[in-house]
């Protein structure tokens, strides 16, 4: 497991500016297989997509079901050597050692941990979050690649300073990567410079492409629940065709 985590960690470094690490977000075993067969060597599960596939609103899936879903995704692509990192939201209130143990049991090599409280959305105190990340790092050693999400932009603060403060604290706590979700593209490079860590950016419809995000400072690009929503829109179109007596375009 440590070797796999080291391999995944290495994928974040030494990349050309227009070649960030692109991590599609599978929500179940079948979508994971599709991404693996397309040639992606690593995947990042989105909590929103996985939750929806399990019949829950984002942020409400029971942790046991989330870990089980991650394990199925890992199992679906393990034989191909595809690495998986998992979105674990705020850690579900689990003690750091239990969180790490349950993650490693799934076979995943990394995780996202966000600094908003699940349910309330309240931003966690930055030092409190840094202490928690440090405890996760101590429990995991080098067996988990920790992507520390910074939610200041998501919560409406558009300034660089608060996000940078949090990013620096999380870097000092042992995070491998910072994820300032919804950060303006022009702030990706200052965040990378200021934290000294690879920065994860989220690609969105109508926004910069993954390659453009790389040139703007992102070392890693994910998609949140966007790929799931795009797929579900196709299912909705097919359902409408069927309801109207038309042959579904996908057949």
Short mmCIF file of N, CA, C and O in Angstrom, two decimals, residues 166-216:
data_model
loop_
_atom_site.label_atom_id
_atom_site.label_comp_id
_atom_site.label_asym_id
_atom_site.label_seq_id
_atom_site.Cartn_x
_atom_site.Cartn_y
_atom_site.Cartn_z
N UNK A 166 -4.92 29.08 5.43
CA UNK A 166 -5.30 27.69 5.67
C UNK A 166 -4.37 26.73 4.93
O UNK A 166 -3.92 25.72 5.49
N UNK A 167 -4.07 27.03 3.68
CA UNK A 167 -3.21 26.16 2.90
C UNK A 167 -1.84 25.99 3.53
O UNK A 167 -1.28 24.88 3.55
N UNK A 168 -1.29 27.06 4.06
CA UNK A 168 0.03 26.96 4.71
C UNK A 168 -0.03 26.13 5.98
O UNK A 168 0.88 25.33 6.25
N UNK A 169 -1.09 26.30 6.75
CA UNK A 169 -1.24 25.48 7.96
C UNK A 169 -1.39 24.01 7.60
O UNK A 169 -0.80 23.13 8.26
N UNK A 170 -2.14 23.72 6.55
CA UNK A 170 -2.37 22.33 6.16
C UNK A 170 -1.09 21.71 5.60
O UNK A 170 -0.82 20.53 5.82
N UNK A 171 -0.31 22.52 4.89
CA UNK A 171 0.98 22.04 4.39
C UNK A 171 1.90 21.69 5.56
O UNK A 171 2.55 20.64 5.57
N UNK A 172 1.95 22.56 6.55
CA UNK A 172 2.79 22.31 7.72
C UNK A 172 2.33 21.08 8.49
O UNK A 172 3.13 20.41 9.16
N UNK A 173 1.02 20.78 8.41
CA UNK A 173 0.47 19.61 9.10
C UNK A 173 0.75 18.30 8.38
O UNK A 173 0.47 17.23 8.92
N UNK A 174 1.27 18.38 7.16
CA UNK A 174 1.63 17.16 6.44
C UNK A 174 0.78 16.82 5.24
O UNK A 174 0.91 15.72 4.68
N UNK A 175 -0.09 17.74 4.81
CA UNK A 175 -0.88 17.48 3.61
C UNK A 175 0.05 17.35 2.40
O UNK A 175 1.10 17.99 2.33
N UNK A 176 -0.37 16.52 1.45
CA UNK A 176 0.40 16.33 0.22
C UNK A 176 -0.02 17.30 -0.87
O UNK A 176 0.74 17.55 -1.81
N UNK A 177 -1.24 17.80 -0.78
CA UNK A 177 -1.83 18.61 -1.83
C UNK A 177 -2.90 19.48 -1.19
O UNK A 177 -3.47 19.10 -0.16
N UNK A 178 -3.16 20.66 -1.75
CA UNK A 178 -4.25 21.49 -1.26
C UNK A 178 -5.27 21.66 -2.37
O UNK A 178 -4.93 21.72 -3.55
N UNK A 179 -6.53 21.75 -1.96
CA UNK A 179 -7.65 21.80 -2.91
C UNK A 179 -8.52 23.00 -2.57
O UNK A 179 -9.52 22.87 -1.87
N UNK A 180 -8.18 24.18 -3.06
CA UNK A 180 -9.00 25.37 -2.83
C UNK A 180 -10.20 25.35 -3.78
O UNK A 180 -10.20 26.01 -4.82
N UNK A 181 -11.22 24.62 -3.41
CA UNK A 181 -12.34 24.39 -4.30
C UNK A 181 -13.00 25.72 -4.69
O UNK A 181 -13.21 26.59 -3.85
N UNK A 182 -13.28 25.86 -5.99
CA UNK A 182 -13.89 27.05 -6.59
C UNK A 182 -13.00 28.28 -6.53
O UNK A 182 -13.47 29.41 -6.70
N UNK A 183 -11.71 28.10 -6.32
CA UNK A 183 -10.80 29.25 -6.36
C UNK A 183 -10.79 29.86 -7.75
O UNK A 183 -10.80 29.13 -8.75
N UNK A 184 -10.79 31.18 -7.86
CA UNK A 184 -10.61 31.81 -9.17
C UNK A 184 -9.33 31.30 -9.82
O UNK A 184 -8.30 31.13 -9.15
N UNK A 185 -9.39 31.06 -11.12
CA UNK A 185 -8.24 30.46 -11.80
C UNK A 185 -6.98 31.30 -11.64
O UNK A 185 -5.87 30.75 -11.56
N UNK A 186 -7.14 32.61 -11.55
CA UNK A 186 -5.97 33.48 -11.41
C UNK A 186 -5.28 33.36 -10.07
O UNK A 186 -4.16 33.87 -9.90
N UNK A 187 -5.88 32.68 -9.10
CA UNK A 187 -5.26 32.52 -7.78
C UNK A 187 -4.59 31.15 -7.61
O UNK A 187 -3.98 30.91 -6.57
N UNK A 188 -4.68 30.28 -8.60
CA UNK A 188 -4.09 28.96 -8.46
C UNK A 188 -2.58 29.04 -8.31
O UNK A 188 -1.99 28.38 -7.43
N UNK A 189 -1.92 29.83 -9.13
CA UNK A 189 -0.47 29.92 -9.04
C UNK A 189 -0.01 30.55 -7.72
O UNK A 189 0.90 30.01 -7.07
N UNK A 190 -0.62 31.66 -7.26
CA UNK A 190 -0.23 32.18 -5.94
C UNK A 190 -0.45 31.18 -4.81
O UNK A 190 0.34 31.13 -3.86
N UNK A 191 -1.48 30.37 -4.91
CA UNK A 191 -1.72 29.37 -3.88
C UNK A 191 -0.65 28.28 -3.92
O UNK A 191 -0.19 27.81 -2.88
N UNK A 192 -0.26 27.88 -5.12
CA UNK A 192 0.80 26.89 -5.23
C UNK A 192 2.12 27.44 -4.71
O UNK A 192 2.84 26.77 -3.96
N UNK A 193 2.43 28.68 -5.09
CA UNK A 193 3.67 29.30 -4.62
C UNK A 193 3.65 29.49 -3.11
O UNK A 193 4.64 29.26 -2.42
N UNK A 194 2.52 29.94 -2.60
CA UNK A 194 2.43 30.29 -1.19
C UNK A 194 2.41 29.11 -0.25
O UNK A 194 2.85 29.23 0.90
N UNK A 195 1.89 27.97 -0.72
CA UNK A 195 1.82 26.79 0.14
C UNK A 195 2.98 25.83 -0.09
O UNK A 195 3.28 25.01 0.79
N UNK A 196 3.59 25.91 -1.27
CA UNK A 196 4.65 24.97 -1.60
C UNK A 196 4.15 23.58 -1.92
O UNK A 196 4.94 22.63 -1.96
N UNK A 197 2.85 23.44 -2.15
CA UNK A 197 2.25 22.14 -2.44
C UNK A 197 1.59 22.14 -3.81
O UNK A 197 1.20 23.19 -4.32
N UNK A 198 1.43 20.96 -4.41
CA UNK A 198 0.59 20.87 -5.60
C UNK A 198 -0.82 21.34 -5.27
O UNK A 198 -1.33 21.10 -4.18
N UNK A 199 -1.44 22.02 -6.23
CA UNK A 199 -2.80 22.53 -6.05
C UNK A 199 -3.76 21.75 -6.93
O UNK A 199 -3.51 21.54 -8.12
N UNK A 200 -4.85 21.32 -6.33
CA UNK A 200 -5.95 20.65 -7.02
C UNK A 200 -6.98 21.70 -7.44
O UNK A 200 -7.45 22.47 -6.60
N UNK A 201 -7.32 21.74 -8.72
CA UNK A 201 -8.38 22.62 -9.20
C UNK A 201 -9.52 21.76 -9.71
O UNK A 201 -9.32 20.63 -10.17
N UNK A 202 -10.73 22.31 -9.64
CA UNK A 202 -11.90 21.61 -10.14
C UNK A 202 -12.29 22.18 -11.50
O UNK A 202 -12.53 23.39 -11.62
N UNK A 203 -12.34 21.32 -12.51
CA UNK A 203 -12.79 21.73 -13.84
C UNK A 203 -14.31 21.76 -13.86
O UNK A 203 -14.97 20.85 -13.35
N UNK A 204 -14.86 22.81 -14.46
CA UNK A 204 -16.31 22.97 -14.51
C UNK A 204 -16.75 23.33 -15.92
O UNK A 204 -15.98 23.88 -16.71
N UNK A 205 -18.01 23.03 -16.23
CA UNK A 205 -18.56 23.40 -17.53
C UNK A 205 -18.41 24.89 -17.74
O UNK A 205 -18.75 25.70 -16.86
N UNK A 206 -17.91 25.28 -18.90
CA UNK A 206 -17.74 26.68 -19.23
C UNK A 206 -16.49 27.31 -18.67
O UNK A 206 -16.20 28.47 -18.95
N UNK A 207 -15.73 26.57 -17.86
CA UNK A 207 -14.50 27.10 -17.29
C UNK A 207 -13.29 26.67 -18.08
O UNK A 207 -13.39 26.04 -19.13
N UNK A 208 -12.10 26.99 -17.57
CA UNK A 208 -10.87 26.57 -18.25
C UNK A 208 -10.79 25.05 -18.37
O UNK A 208 -11.28 24.31 -17.50
N UNK A 209 -10.15 24.59 -19.43
CA UNK A 209 -9.93 23.15 -19.60
C UNK A 209 -8.90 22.68 -18.59
O UNK A 209 -8.17 23.48 -17.98
N UNK A 210 -8.79 21.37 -18.38
CA UNK A 210 -7.74 20.88 -17.49
C UNK A 210 -6.35 21.37 -17.90
O UNK A 210 -5.54 21.72 -17.03
N UNK A 211 -6.08 21.40 -19.19
CA UNK A 211 -4.77 21.87 -19.64
C UNK A 211 -4.57 23.35 -19.30
O UNK A 211 -3.48 23.76 -18.87
N UNK A 212 -5.60 24.15 -19.47
CA UNK A 212 -5.51 25.56 -19.12
C UNK A 212 -5.33 25.74 -17.61
O UNK A 212 -4.54 26.59 -17.16
N UNK A 213 -6.03 24.94 -16.83
CA UNK A 213 -5.87 25.01 -15.38
C UNK A 213 -4.44 24.66 -14.99
O UNK A 213 -3.88 25.25 -14.07
N UNK A 214 -3.84 23.71 -15.71
CA UNK A 214 -2.44 23.38 -15.46
C UNK A 214 -1.53 24.56 -15.74
O UNK A 214 -0.62 24.87 -14.95
N UNK A 215 -1.77 25.24 -16.84
CA UNK A 215 -0.93 26.40 -17.16
C UNK A 215 -1.13 27.53 -16.14
O UNK A 215 -0.24 28.36 -15.95
N UNK A 216 -2.28 27.55 -15.49
CA UNK A 216 -2.58 28.59 -14.51
C UNK A 216 -2.09 28.22 -13.10
O UNK A 216 -2.27 29.02 -12.18
#
